[in-house]
């Protein structure tokens, strides 16, 4: 039985208990609410113990340094103080709804608070993980990074959102904020120091190895989730036990309660504690809204500037297309000269303290890489998400590229060829990241299709720049040329995309060339057709493609494209084309 379902059923029970009408017997109903304790949860013996999976997503190690967790402190009386604060001001808290939670405030809450609380739900056998959290009390939290990085990233001026002025329990007082010092911020106009070395931590590969849950991983995941939804209150719940946490943004500290017995706990019981938790979560959000609005007015602009796209539509002739293709091929050769790619994420709440390292498949890993042995890449925008993974826009870090081009690597100089350093470092490209083994297999299949089409001389698709794998993980990354934005982004209210006659001819010709190469796309839709600033169109997303199509499959896919170009909405149809085959057979039937 999953902890999430248990948690939901308990919340429903409490909701029914709290729905009592506040009439003459309101005092009695309030006591029933405060004294409410849910039944103990027992996992049936015939059900196997769930095998946990690692909770951290690859982006969970790339928060801005000012937003990471630095310290954990366990306050044994935290949950009791929450309840005492509720009892002392229960009537005020309820009466304040008419003043503090008026319609205007509710709209402001919706605008500035994405979620009041953040929860980590465990299976019922995860009690040891909750118990082990006490071990971290008073210590510097071991925030997990992908590698050891001695250089400086290029973080933006990123301050944490403001905390509420009044916290509903006695948190320890400190003199000034605590700050981590892992990363040195450098002047973006200056070249990166040659001490920008990368060290590879000695971690075993996780392929086929059962994950062993650690409280550090779950605390880091809960903290990252709280940062992304800007929540102050955190819950760690395994069904029969839980801990409550309060996130202090400025101190970068998580204050944890003692372990709470949900079924048998008294003073307070679960009902009173859970009521206090949510009342103060709302009160915290109400206090923070004006502070957030004030902070937004003085928000500083990012120090990272995205590459500028041409403001006018470029001339899309054959010579321009050949030049673009030549630069892309040069870029692919240039990237290939580096054994390691170091990806720094710089957008939203992300400012990587240390990079995501990408290696060539099956390459030997060293324990240390000098500054001329890796290429630094800045991922500055998430531009899409699909069944295989998220897609990011990226660019080479100019100082890194300049440093490596001017180094003593003869092979780099040879392969850069006639393309200037500016052509390479100011040219956006795309990272398609598959974080799991299942998605990685689909991405690997897509790479195989791209190589097949490239070898067949098919144009009208993005250029394959590189394919890399993460360090000791299943993560895989496909690097492609930036071929523009999906047509689906400019679909009108009638779910139609207007295409020029030239674009229609191009699309028909490209799909015909793909088919002649023996590839069936199997996912022709508006979001898998790209258009660049010059009006050129390309097909993308070949993770579902096949090399074993029947003649009628190819004909049906061409018919599907024709319907799309004539203004019909085809995105809702079966992605792999079975509907098109049936429609095609019906059209040819006598």
Coordinates of C-alpha atoms in Angstrom, one line a residue:
X1 CA 0.0 0.0 0.0
X2 CA 1.5 3.3 -1.0
X3 CA 2.2 6.0 1.6
X4 CA 0.6 8.6 -0.8
X5 CA -2.8 6.8 -0.6
X6 CA -2.5 6.4 3.2
X7 CA -1.7 10.1 3.5
X8 CA -4.7 11.0 1.4
X9 CA -7.1 8.8 3.3
X10 CA -5.9 10.2 6.6
X11 CA -6.4 13.8 5.3
X12 CA -9.9 12.9 4.2
X13 CA -10.7 11.5 7.7
X14 CA -9.4 14.7 9.3
X15 CA -11.4 16.8 6.8
X16 CA -14.6 15.1 7.8
X17 CA -13.8 15.6 11.5
X18 CA -13.1 19.3 11.0
X19 CA -16.4 19.9 9.0
X20 CA -18.4 20.0 12.2
X21 CA -20.7 23.0 12.4
X22 CA -19.4 25.7 14.8
X23 CA -22.6 26.0 16.8
X24 CA -23.2 25.9 20.6
X25 CA -21.2 22.6 20.7
X26 CA -18.3 24.1 18.7
X27 CA -16.0 23.8 21.7
X28 CA -16.7 20.1 21.9
X29 CA -16.2 19.7 18.2
X30 CA -12.9 21.6 18.4
X31 CA -11.6 19.2 21.1
X32 CA -12.6 16.2 18.9
X33 CA -10.7 17.7 16.1
X34 CA -7.6 18.4 18.2
X35 CA -7.8 14.9 19.8
X36 CA -8.2 13.1 16.5
X37 CA -5.8 10.2 16.0
X38 CA -5.9 8.1 12.8
X39 CA -5.7 4.3 13.0
X40 CA -2.3 2.6 12.9
X41 CA -1.3 1.4 9.4
X42 CA -0.2 -2.2 8.9
X43 CA 1.2 -3.5 5.6
X44 CA -0.4 -6.8 4.7
X45 CA 2.2 -9.6 4.8
X46 CA 1.4 -10.9 1.3
X47 CA 2.4 -7.5 -0.2
X48 CA 6.1 -7.2 -0.9
X49 CA 8.1 -4.4 0.5
X50 CA 8.4 -1.6 -2.1
X51 CA 11.9 -1.3 -3.6
X52 CA 12.7 2.4 -3.3
X53 CA 14.3 4.4 -6.1
X54 CA 16.8 7.2 -5.7
X55 CA 14.7 10.3 -5.1
X56 CA 17.2 12.9 -6.5
X57 CA 16.6 14.1 -10.1
X58 CA 19.7 15.2 -11.9
X59 CA 18.7 18.9 -11.6
X60 CA 18.4 18.6 -7.8
X61 CA 22.1 19.1 -7.5
X62 CA 22.1 22.4 -9.5
X63 CA 20.3 24.9 -7.3
X64 CA 21.9 28.3 -6.9
X65 CA 24.4 28.3 -4.0
X66 CA 22.3 30.8 -2.1
X67 CA 19.3 28.5 -2.2
X68 CA 20.9 25.2 -1.1
X69 CA 20.6 23.7 2.4
X70 CA 23.6 24.3 4.7
X71 CA 22.4 23.1 8.1
X72 CA 19.9 20.8 9.7
X73 CA 18.8 21.4 13.3
X74 CA 16.4 19.1 15.2
X75 CA 14.1 20.9 17.7
X76 CA 12.4 18.3 19.9
X77 CA 9.6 20.8 21.0
X78 CA 8.9 22.2 17.5
X79 CA 5.7 20.4 16.9
X80 CA 4.4 21.1 20.4
X81 CA 5.1 24.8 20.0
X82 CA 3.2 24.8 16.8
X83 CA 0.2 23.4 18.6
X84 CA 0.6 25.7 21.6
X85 CA 0.7 28.7 19.2
X86 CA -2.6 27.5 17.6
X87 CA -4.4 27.0 21.0
X88 CA -3.3 30.5 22.2
X89 CA -4.6 32.2 19.1
X90 CA -7.1 29.7 17.6
X91 CA -10.1 32.1 17.7
X92 CA -7.9 35.0 16.4
X93 CA -6.6 32.7 13.6
X94 CA -10.2 31.8 12.5
X95 CA -11.5 35.3 12.9
X96 CA -8.6 36.7 10.9
X97 CA -9.8 34.9 7.8
X98 CA -12.3 37.7 7.1
X99 CA -9.6 40.3 7.2
X100 CA -6.3 38.7 6.2
X101 CA -7.9 36.3 3.7
X102 CA -10.1 38.6 1.8
X103 CA -10.6 38.2 -1.9
X104 CA -7.7 40.5 -2.8
X105 CA -5.3 38.6 -0.6
X106 CA -6.4 35.2 -1.9
X107 CA -5.7 36.5 -5.5
X108 CA -2.2 37.7 -4.3
X109 CA -1.6 34.3 -2.6
X110 CA -2.5 32.5 -5.9
X111 CA -0.2 34.8 -7.8
X112 CA 2.9 34.5 -5.6
X113 CA 2.6 31.2 -3.7
X114 CA 2.6 28.0 -5.8
X115 CA 2.2 25.6 -2.8
X116 CA 1.8 26.1 0.9
X117 CA 3.6 22.9 2.0
X118 CA 6.0 20.4 0.6
X119 CA 5.6 16.7 1.4
X120 CA 7.9 13.7 1.1
X121 CA 5.8 10.5 1.3
X122 CA 7.6 7.3 2.1
X123 CA 6.5 3.7 2.2
X124 CA 5.4 2.3 5.5
X125 CA 8.8 0.6 6.0
X126 CA 10.8 3.8 5.9
X127 CA 10.9 4.5 9.6
X128 CA 14.8 4.0 9.8
X129 CA 15.2 6.9 7.3
X130 CA 13.1 9.2 9.5
X131 CA 15.0 8.1 12.6
X132 CA 18.4 8.7 11.0
X133 CA 17.6 12.4 10.4
X134 CA 18.5 13.1 14.0
X135 CA 22.1 12.2 13.1
X136 CA 22.4 15.4 11.1
X137 CA 21.6 17.8 13.9
X138 CA 24.0 20.7 14.2
X139 CA 26.1 19.6 11.3
X140 CA 26.9 21.1 7.9
X141 CA 24.5 19.3 5.5
X142 CA 26.4 17.2 2.9
X143 CA 24.7 18.7 -0.1
X144 CA 25.3 16.4 -3.0
X145 CA 27.0 17.6 -6.2
X146 CA 27.9 15.8 -9.4
X147 CA 31.6 16.4 -9.1
X148 CA 34.3 18.4 -7.3
X149 CA 34.7 21.7 -9.0
X150 CA 37.5 24.1 -7.9
X151 CA 36.8 26.8 -10.3
X152 CA 34.1 29.5 -10.5
X153 CA 30.8 29.1 -12.1
X154 CA 29.1 32.2 -13.4
X155 CA 26.1 32.6 -11.1
X156 CA 23.6 35.3 -11.2
X157 CA 22.8 37.6 -8.3
X158 CA 20.3 35.3 -6.8
X159 CA 18.9 36.1 -3.4
X160 CA 16.5 33.7 -1.5
X161 CA 12.9 34.8 -1.2
X162 CA 12.0 36.6 2.0
X163 CA 11.0 34.7 5.2
X164 CA 8.0 35.6 7.2
X165 CA 8.7 38.1 10.0
X166 CA 7.0 36.1 12.7
X167 CA 7.7 32.3 12.9
X168 CA 5.1 30.4 15.0
X169 CA 7.6 28.7 17.2
X170 CA 10.9 29.6 18.9
X171 CA 13.6 29.0 16.3
X172 CA 17.2 29.5 17.5
X173 CA 18.6 33.0 16.9
X174 CA 21.8 33.4 14.9
X175 CA 23.9 36.4 14.2
X176 CA 23.5 37.0 10.5
X177 CA 22.8 34.4 7.7
X178 CA 24.9 31.3 7.3
X179 CA 26.3 31.0 3.8
X180 CA 28.0 28.2 2.0
X181 CA 31.4 29.1 0.4
X182 CA 31.8 26.3 -2.2
X183 CA 31.7 28.6 -5.2
X184 CA 33.6 31.7 -6.1
X185 CA 31.8 34.2 -8.3
X186 CA 34.0 35.7 -10.9
X187 CA 33.8 38.8 -13.2
X188 CA 32.1 37.6 -16.4
X189 CA 34.4 39.9 -18.4
X190 CA 37.5 38.2 -17.2
X191 CA 38.9 34.9 -18.5
X192 CA 38.3 31.9 -16.3
X193 CA 41.3 31.0 -14.1
X194 CA 43.4 28.0 -15.2
X195 CA 42.6 26.5 -11.7
X196 CA 39.1 25.5 -12.9
X197 CA 39.8 21.8 -12.4
X198 CA 37.3 19.0 -12.1
X199 CA 37.6 16.1 -9.8
X200 CA 35.6 12.9 -10.2
X201 CA 34.2 11.6 -6.9
X202 CA 34.8 7.9 -6.3
X203 CA 31.2 6.6 -6.6
X204 CA 30.2 3.2 -7.9
X205 CA 28.1 2.9 -11.0
X206 CA 24.4 2.5 -10.1
X207 CA 23.5 0.1 -12.9
X208 CA 21.6 -2.9 -11.6
X209 CA 22.4 -2.0 -7.9
X210 CA 19.5 -1.7 -5.6
X211 CA 19.3 1.8 -4.1
X212 CA 19.9 2.1 -0.4
X213 CA 17.7 4.9 1.0
X214 CA 19.6 7.6 2.9
X215 CA 18.1 10.5 4.9
X216 CA 20.5 12.9 3.2
X217 CA 19.0 12.1 -0.3
X218 CA 15.4 12.6 1.0
X219 CA 16.2 15.8 2.9
X220 CA 17.9 17.3 -0.2
X221 CA 14.9 16.3 -2.4
X222 CA 12.4 17.8 0.1
X223 CA 14.5 21.0 0.3
X224 CA 14.7 21.3 -3.5
X225 CA 11.0 20.7 -3.9
X226 CA 10.3 23.4 -1.2
X227 CA 12.6 25.8 -3.0
X228 CA 10.8 25.3 -6.4
X229 CA 7.3 25.8 -4.9
X230 CA 8.6 28.4 -2.4
X231 CA 7.2 26.5 0.6
X232 CA 8.2 27.1 4.2
X233 CA 6.7 24.0 5.8
X234 CA 7.9 20.5 5.0
X235 CA 6.5 17.1 6.0
X236 CA 8.3 13.8 6.0
X237 CA 5.7 11.0 6.4
X238 CA 6.0 7.2 6.3
X239 CA 2.4 6.4 7.3
X240 CA 2.7 5.8 11.1
X241 CA 5.5 8.3 11.8
X242 CA 6.4 11.7 10.5
X243 CA 8.6 14.8 11.1
X244 CA 7.6 18.4 10.5
X245 CA 10.2 20.8 9.1
X246 CA 10.4 24.5 8.8
X247 CA 12.6 25.9 6.0
X248 CA 14.4 29.1 6.9
X249 CA 15.5 30.7 3.6
X250 CA 18.0 33.3 4.8
X251 CA 19.8 31.0 7.2
X252 CA 19.6 28.1 4.7
X253 CA 18.6 25.9 7.6
X254 CA 16.0 23.2 7.9
X255 CA 14.5 22.9 11.4
X256 CA 13.1 19.5 12.1
X257 CA 10.7 18.3 14.8
X258 CA 11.3 15.2 16.8
X259 CA 9.9 11.9 15.4
X260 CA 6.1 12.1 15.7
X261 CA 4.0 8.9 16.4
X262 CA 0.9 9.6 14.2
X263 CA -1.4 7.0 15.8
X264 CA -0.4 7.1 19.5
X265 CA 1.2 10.6 19.8
X266 CA -0.3 12.9 22.5
X267 CA 0.2 16.5 23.5
X268 CA -0.5 17.2 20.8
X269 CA -2.4 14.5 19.0
X270 CA -2.3 14.3 15.2
X271 CA -5.6 16.2 14.7
X272 CA -4.4 19.3 16.6
X273 CA -0.9 19.2 15.2
X274 CA -2.2 18.8 11.6
X275 CA -4.6 21.7 12.1
X276 CA -1.9 23.9 13.5
X277 CA 0.4 23.0 10.7
X278 CA -2.0 24.1 8.0
X279 CA -3.2 27.2 9.8
X280 CA 0.3 28.5 10.2
X281 CA 1.2 27.5 6.7
X282 CA -1.5 29.9 5.5
X283 CA -0.5 32.6 8.0
X284 CA 3.1 32.3 6.8
X285 CA 2.1 32.8 3.2
X286 CA -0.1 35.8 4.1
X287 CA 2.8 37.4 5.9
X288 CA 5.2 36.7 3.0
X289 CA 3.1 38.0 0.1
X290 CA 3.9 41.8 0.7
X291 CA 7.6 40.9 1.2
X292 CA 7.6 38.9 -2.1
X293 CA 6.0 41.7 -4.0
X294 CA 8.5 44.2 -2.6
X295 CA 11.4 41.9 -3.5
X296 CA 10.1 41.5 -7.1
X297 CA 10.2 45.2 -7.6
X298 CA 13.9 45.3 -6.8
X299 CA 14.8 42.0 -8.5
X300 CA 18.1 42.2 -10.3
X301 CA 18.5 41.1 -13.8
X302 CA 20.4 37.9 -14.6
X303 CA 24.1 38.4 -15.5
X304 CA 23.8 35.8 -18.2
X305 CA 22.6 37.2 -21.5
X306 CA 21.0 34.8 -24.0
X307 CA 22.4 34.8 -27.5
X308 CA 20.4 37.3 -29.6
X309 CA 18.4 36.0 -32.5
X310 CA 18.1 38.0 -35.6
X311 CA 15.2 40.5 -35.5
X312 CA 14.6 40.2 -39.2
X313 CA 13.8 37.1 -41.2
X314 CA 16.9 35.8 -42.8
X315 CA 17.2 34.9 -46.4
X316 CA 16.6 31.2 -46.8
X317 CA 18.4 30.3 -50.0
X318 CA 20.5 27.3 -50.7
X319 CA 23.8 29.0 -50.1
X320 CA 22.7 30.1 -46.6
X321 CA 21.5 26.6 -45.8
X322 CA 24.8 25.2 -46.9
X323 CA 26.7 27.7 -44.7
X324 CA 24.5 26.8 -41.7
X325 CA 25.1 23.1 -42.3
X326 CA 28.9 23.7 -42.6
X327 CA 29.0 25.6 -39.3
X328 CA 27.0 22.8 -37.6
X329 CA 29.4 20.2 -38.9
X330 CA 32.3 22.2 -37.7
X331 CA 30.7 22.6 -34.3
X332 CA 30.1 18.8 -34.1
X333 CA 33.8 18.2 -34.9
X334 CA 34.9 20.8 -32.4
X335 CA 32.7 19.3 -29.6
X336 CA 34.1 15.9 -30.4
X337 CA 37.6 17.0 -29.5
X338 CA 36.7 17.2 -25.8
X339 CA 36.5 14.0 -23.7
X340 CA 34.3 15.8 -21.2
X341 CA 31.5 18.3 -21.5
X342 CA 30.7 20.3 -18.3
X343 CA 27.1 21.5 -18.3
X344 CA 26.1 24.5 -16.1
X345 CA 22.4 25.3 -15.7
X346 CA 21.6 29.0 -15.4
X347 CA 17.9 29.7 -15.3
X348 CA 15.0 29.9 -12.8
X349 CA 16.3 28.7 -9.4
X350 CA 19.3 26.9 -11.0
X351 CA 22.9 28.2 -10.9
X352 CA 25.1 25.1 -10.9
X353 CA 27.7 25.2 -8.1
X354 CA 29.3 22.3 -10.0
X355 CA 28.6 21.0 -13.5
X356 CA 26.8 18.0 -14.9
X357 CA 29.6 16.0 -16.5
X358 CA 29.1 14.2 -19.8
X359 CA 31.4 11.7 -21.3
X360 CA 31.7 9.9 -24.6
X361 CA 30.1 6.4 -24.5
X362 CA 32.3 3.7 -23.1
X363 CA 35.2 6.2 -22.5
X364 CA 37.6 5.7 -19.7
X365 CA 37.1 8.2 -16.8
X366 CA 40.1 10.0 -15.2
X367 CA 40.0 11.2 -11.6
X368 CA 40.9 14.7 -12.6
X369 CA 40.4 16.9 -15.6
X370 CA 42.3 20.2 -16.3
X371 CA 40.7 23.3 -17.7
X372 CA 41.8 22.5 -21.3
X373 CA 40.3 19.0 -21.2
X374 CA 36.6 19.9 -21.0
X375 CA 34.2 22.2 -22.7
X376 CA 32.1 24.4 -20.5
X377 CA 28.5 24.7 -21.7
X378 CA 25.7 27.0 -20.3
X379 CA 22.2 25.6 -20.5
X380 CA 20.1 28.8 -20.1
X381 CA 16.5 27.9 -20.9
X382 CA 14.2 24.9 -20.8
X383 CA 12.4 24.9 -24.1
X384 CA 10.4 21.7 -24.1
X385 CA 9.5 18.4 -22.5
X386 CA 8.6 15.1 -24.1
X387 CA 8.3 11.4 -23.5
X388 CA 12.0 10.9 -23.6
X389 CA 13.2 13.9 -21.6
X390 CA 13.4 17.7 -21.2
X391 CA 15.0 19.9 -23.9
X392 CA 17.3 22.8 -23.0
X393 CA 18.8 25.6 -25.1
X394 CA 22.5 26.0 -24.5
X395 CA 25.6 27.7 -25.7
X396 CA 29.3 27.3 -25.3
X397 CA 30.8 29.4 -22.5
X398 CA 32.9 32.0 -24.5
X399 CA 35.8 32.2 -22.0
X400 CA 36.0 28.4 -21.9
X401 CA 36.0 28.1 -25.6
X402 CA 38.6 30.9 -26.0
X403 CA 40.8 29.2 -23.5
X404 CA 40.7 25.8 -25.1
X405 CA 41.1 27.2 -28.7
X406 CA 44.2 29.1 -27.6
X407 CA 45.6 26.1 -25.8
X408 CA 48.2 23.8 -27.3
X409 CA 45.7 21.3 -28.6
X410 CA 46.6 20.8 -32.2
X411 CA 43.6 18.6 -33.0
X412 CA 41.2 21.4 -31.8
X413 CA 42.8 23.9 -34.1
X414 CA 42.6 21.6 -37.1
X415 CA 39.0 20.7 -36.6
X416 CA 37.7 24.2 -36.0
X417 CA 38.6 24.9 -39.6
X418 CA 37.3 28.1 -41.2
X419 CA 34.5 28.7 -38.7
X420 CA 35.5 31.5 -36.3
X421 CA 35.4 31.2 -32.6
X422 CA 32.5 33.6 -32.6
X423 CA 30.6 31.4 -34.9
X424 CA 30.9 28.6 -32.4
X425 CA 30.6 30.3 -29.0
X426 CA 27.6 32.5 -30.0
X427 CA 25.6 29.7 -31.7
X428 CA 22.8 28.2 -29.6
X429 CA 22.2 24.4 -29.7
X430 CA 19.9 22.0 -28.0
X431 CA 20.4 19.4 -25.2
X432 CA 17.9 16.6 -25.0
X433 CA 18.4 14.9 -21.6
X434 CA 17.0 11.4 -20.8
X435 CA 17.5 10.8 -17.0
X436 CA 16.4 7.2 -16.7
X437 CA 17.4 3.9 -18.2
X438 CA 14.1 3.4 -20.1
X439 CA 14.2 6.9 -21.6
X440 CA 17.9 6.5 -22.3
X441 CA 17.2 3.4 -24.5
X442 CA 14.7 5.5 -26.5
X443 CA 17.2 8.3 -26.8
X444 CA 19.9 5.9 -28.0
X445 CA 17.4 4.6 -30.6
X446 CA 16.9 8.2 -31.7
X447 CA 20.6 8.7 -32.1
X448 CA 20.7 5.6 -34.3
X449 CA 18.0 7.1 -36.5
X450 CA 19.8 10.5 -36.7
X451 CA 23.0 8.7 -37.8
X452 CA 21.2 6.6 -40.3
X453 CA 19.6 9.7 -41.9
X454 CA 22.9 11.6 -41.8
X455 CA 24.7 8.8 -43.6
X456 CA 21.8 8.7 -46.1
X457 CA 22.4 12.4 -46.9
X458 CA 19.0 13.5 -45.7
X459 CA 18.7 17.2 -45.0
X460 CA 15.8 19.0 -43.3
X461 CA 16.5 17.6 -39.9
X462 CA 18.6 19.0 -37.0
X463 CA 22.4 18.2 -37.1
X464 CA 23.6 15.6 -34.7
X465 CA 26.4 17.3 -32.8
X466 CA 27.1 14.8 -30.1
X467 CA 25.8 12.0 -27.9
X468 CA 27.1 11.7 -24.3
X469 CA 26.4 9.8 -21.1
X470 CA 26.5 10.9 -17.4
X471 CA 28.9 9.8 -14.8
X472 CA 28.0 6.4 -13.2
X473 CA 24.3 6.9 -14.0
X474 CA 21.8 6.0 -16.7
X475 CA 21.5 9.6 -17.8
X476 CA 22.1 10.2 -21.6
X477 CA 22.2 13.4 -23.6
X478 CA 21.6 14.1 -27.2
X479 CA 23.1 17.3 -28.5
X480 CA 21.5 18.8 -31.7
X481 CA 21.7 22.0 -33.7
X482 CA 19.1 24.6 -32.8
X483 CA 16.6 24.2 -35.7
X484 CA 14.0 26.7 -34.5
X485 CA 10.7 26.5 -32.6
X486 CA 7.9 23.9 -32.9
X487 CA 5.1 24.9 -35.2
X488 CA 2.7 23.9 -32.4
X489 CA 3.8 27.1 -30.5
X490 CA 2.1 29.3 -33.1
X491 CA -1.1 27.2 -33.5
X492 CA -4.2 29.5 -33.7
X493 CA -7.4 29.2 -31.7
X494 CA -8.8 26.9 -34.4
X495 CA -5.8 24.5 -33.8
X496 CA -4.4 25.3 -37.2
X497 CA -1.0 26.3 -38.3
X498 CA -0.6 28.6 -41.3
X499 CA 2.2 27.5 -43.6
X500 CA 3.7 29.2 -46.6
X501 CA 3.6 27.4 -49.9
X502 CA 7.4 27.1 -49.8
X503 CA 7.2 25.4 -46.3
X504 CA 4.6 22.9 -47.6
X505 CA 6.9 22.0 -50.5
X506 CA 9.8 21.6 -48.1
X507 CA 8.0 19.5 -45.7
X508 CA 6.7 17.1 -48.4
X509 CA 10.2 16.9 -49.8
X510 CA 11.9 16.2 -46.5
X511 CA 9.4 13.5 -45.5
X512 CA 9.9 11.9 -48.9
X513 CA 13.7 11.8 -48.3
X514 CA 13.2 10.4 -44.8
X515 CA 11.0 7.6 -46.3
X516 CA 13.5 6.9 -49.1
X517 CA 16.1 6.4 -46.4
X518 CA 13.8 3.7 -45.0
X519 CA 12.7 5.6 -41.9
X520 CA 9.1 5.8 -40.8
X521 CA 8.8 8.8 -38.5
X522 CA 5.7 7.5 -36.7
X523 CA 5.0 10.8 -34.8
X524 CA 4.3 13.5 -37.4
X525 CA 2.6 16.4 -35.5
X526 CA 2.9 20.2 -35.1
X527 CA 5.3 19.9 -32.1
X528 CA 7.7 17.7 -34.0
X529 CA 8.2 20.1 -36.9
X530 CA 10.5 23.1 -36.3
X531 CA 10.7 26.4 -38.1
X532 CA 13.7 28.8 -37.8
X533 CA 13.9 32.5 -38.2
X534 CA 14.4 32.3 -41.9
X535 CA 11.3 30.2 -42.4
X536 CA 13.1 26.9 -43.0
X537 CA 11.3 23.9 -41.6
X538 CA 12.7 20.6 -40.3
X539 CA 11.4 17.3 -38.8
X540 CA 12.6 16.4 -35.3
X541 CA 12.0 13.8 -32.5
X542 CA 12.8 10.4 -34.0
X543 CA 12.6 8.4 -30.8
X544 CA 9.5 6.5 -32.1
X545 CA 10.8 6.1 -35.6
X546 CA 11.2 2.7 -37.3
X547 CA 13.3 1.2 -40.0
X548 CA 10.8 -1.5 -40.7
X549 CA 7.8 0.2 -42.2
X550 CA 5.5 -1.3 -44.7
X551 CA 4.7 0.5 -48.0
X552 CA 1.2 1.4 -46.8
X553 CA 2.7 2.8 -43.6
X554 CA 4.8 5.3 -45.6
X555 CA 1.9 6.3 -47.7
X556 CA -0.3 6.8 -44.7
X557 CA 2.3 9.0 -43.1
X558 CA 2.5 11.2 -46.2
X559 CA -1.3 11.4 -46.1
X560 CA -1.1 12.5 -42.5
X561 CA 1.3 15.3 -43.4
X562 CA -1.0 16.4 -46.2
X563 CA -3.9 16.6 -43.8
X564 CA -1.8 18.7 -41.4
X565 CA -0.7 21.1 -44.2
X566 CA -4.3 21.5 -45.3
X567 CA -5.2 22.8 -41.8
X568 CA -6.5 19.7 -40.2
X569 CA -5.6 19.1 -36.5
X570 CA -3.7 15.8 -36.4
X571 CA -1.9 16.1 -33.0
X572 CA -4.8 14.3 -31.3
X573 CA -4.5 11.3 -33.5
X574 CA -2.6 8.1 -32.7
X575 CA 1.1 9.2 -32.6
X576 CA 2.5 6.0 -34.2
X577 CA 0.2 6.3 -37.2
X578 CA -2.2 3.4 -36.8
X579 CA -5.1 5.6 -37.3
X580 CA -3.5 7.0 -40.5
X581 CA -3.0 3.4 -41.8
X582 CA -6.7 2.5 -41.2
X583 CA -7.8 5.8 -42.8
X584 CA -5.5 5.1 -45.7
X585 CA -6.8 1.6 -46.2
X586 CA -10.4 2.8 -46.1
X587 CA -9.6 5.5 -48.7
X588 CA -8.1 2.9 -51.1
X589 CA -10.9 0.3 -50.5
X590 CA -13.0 -0.3 -53.7

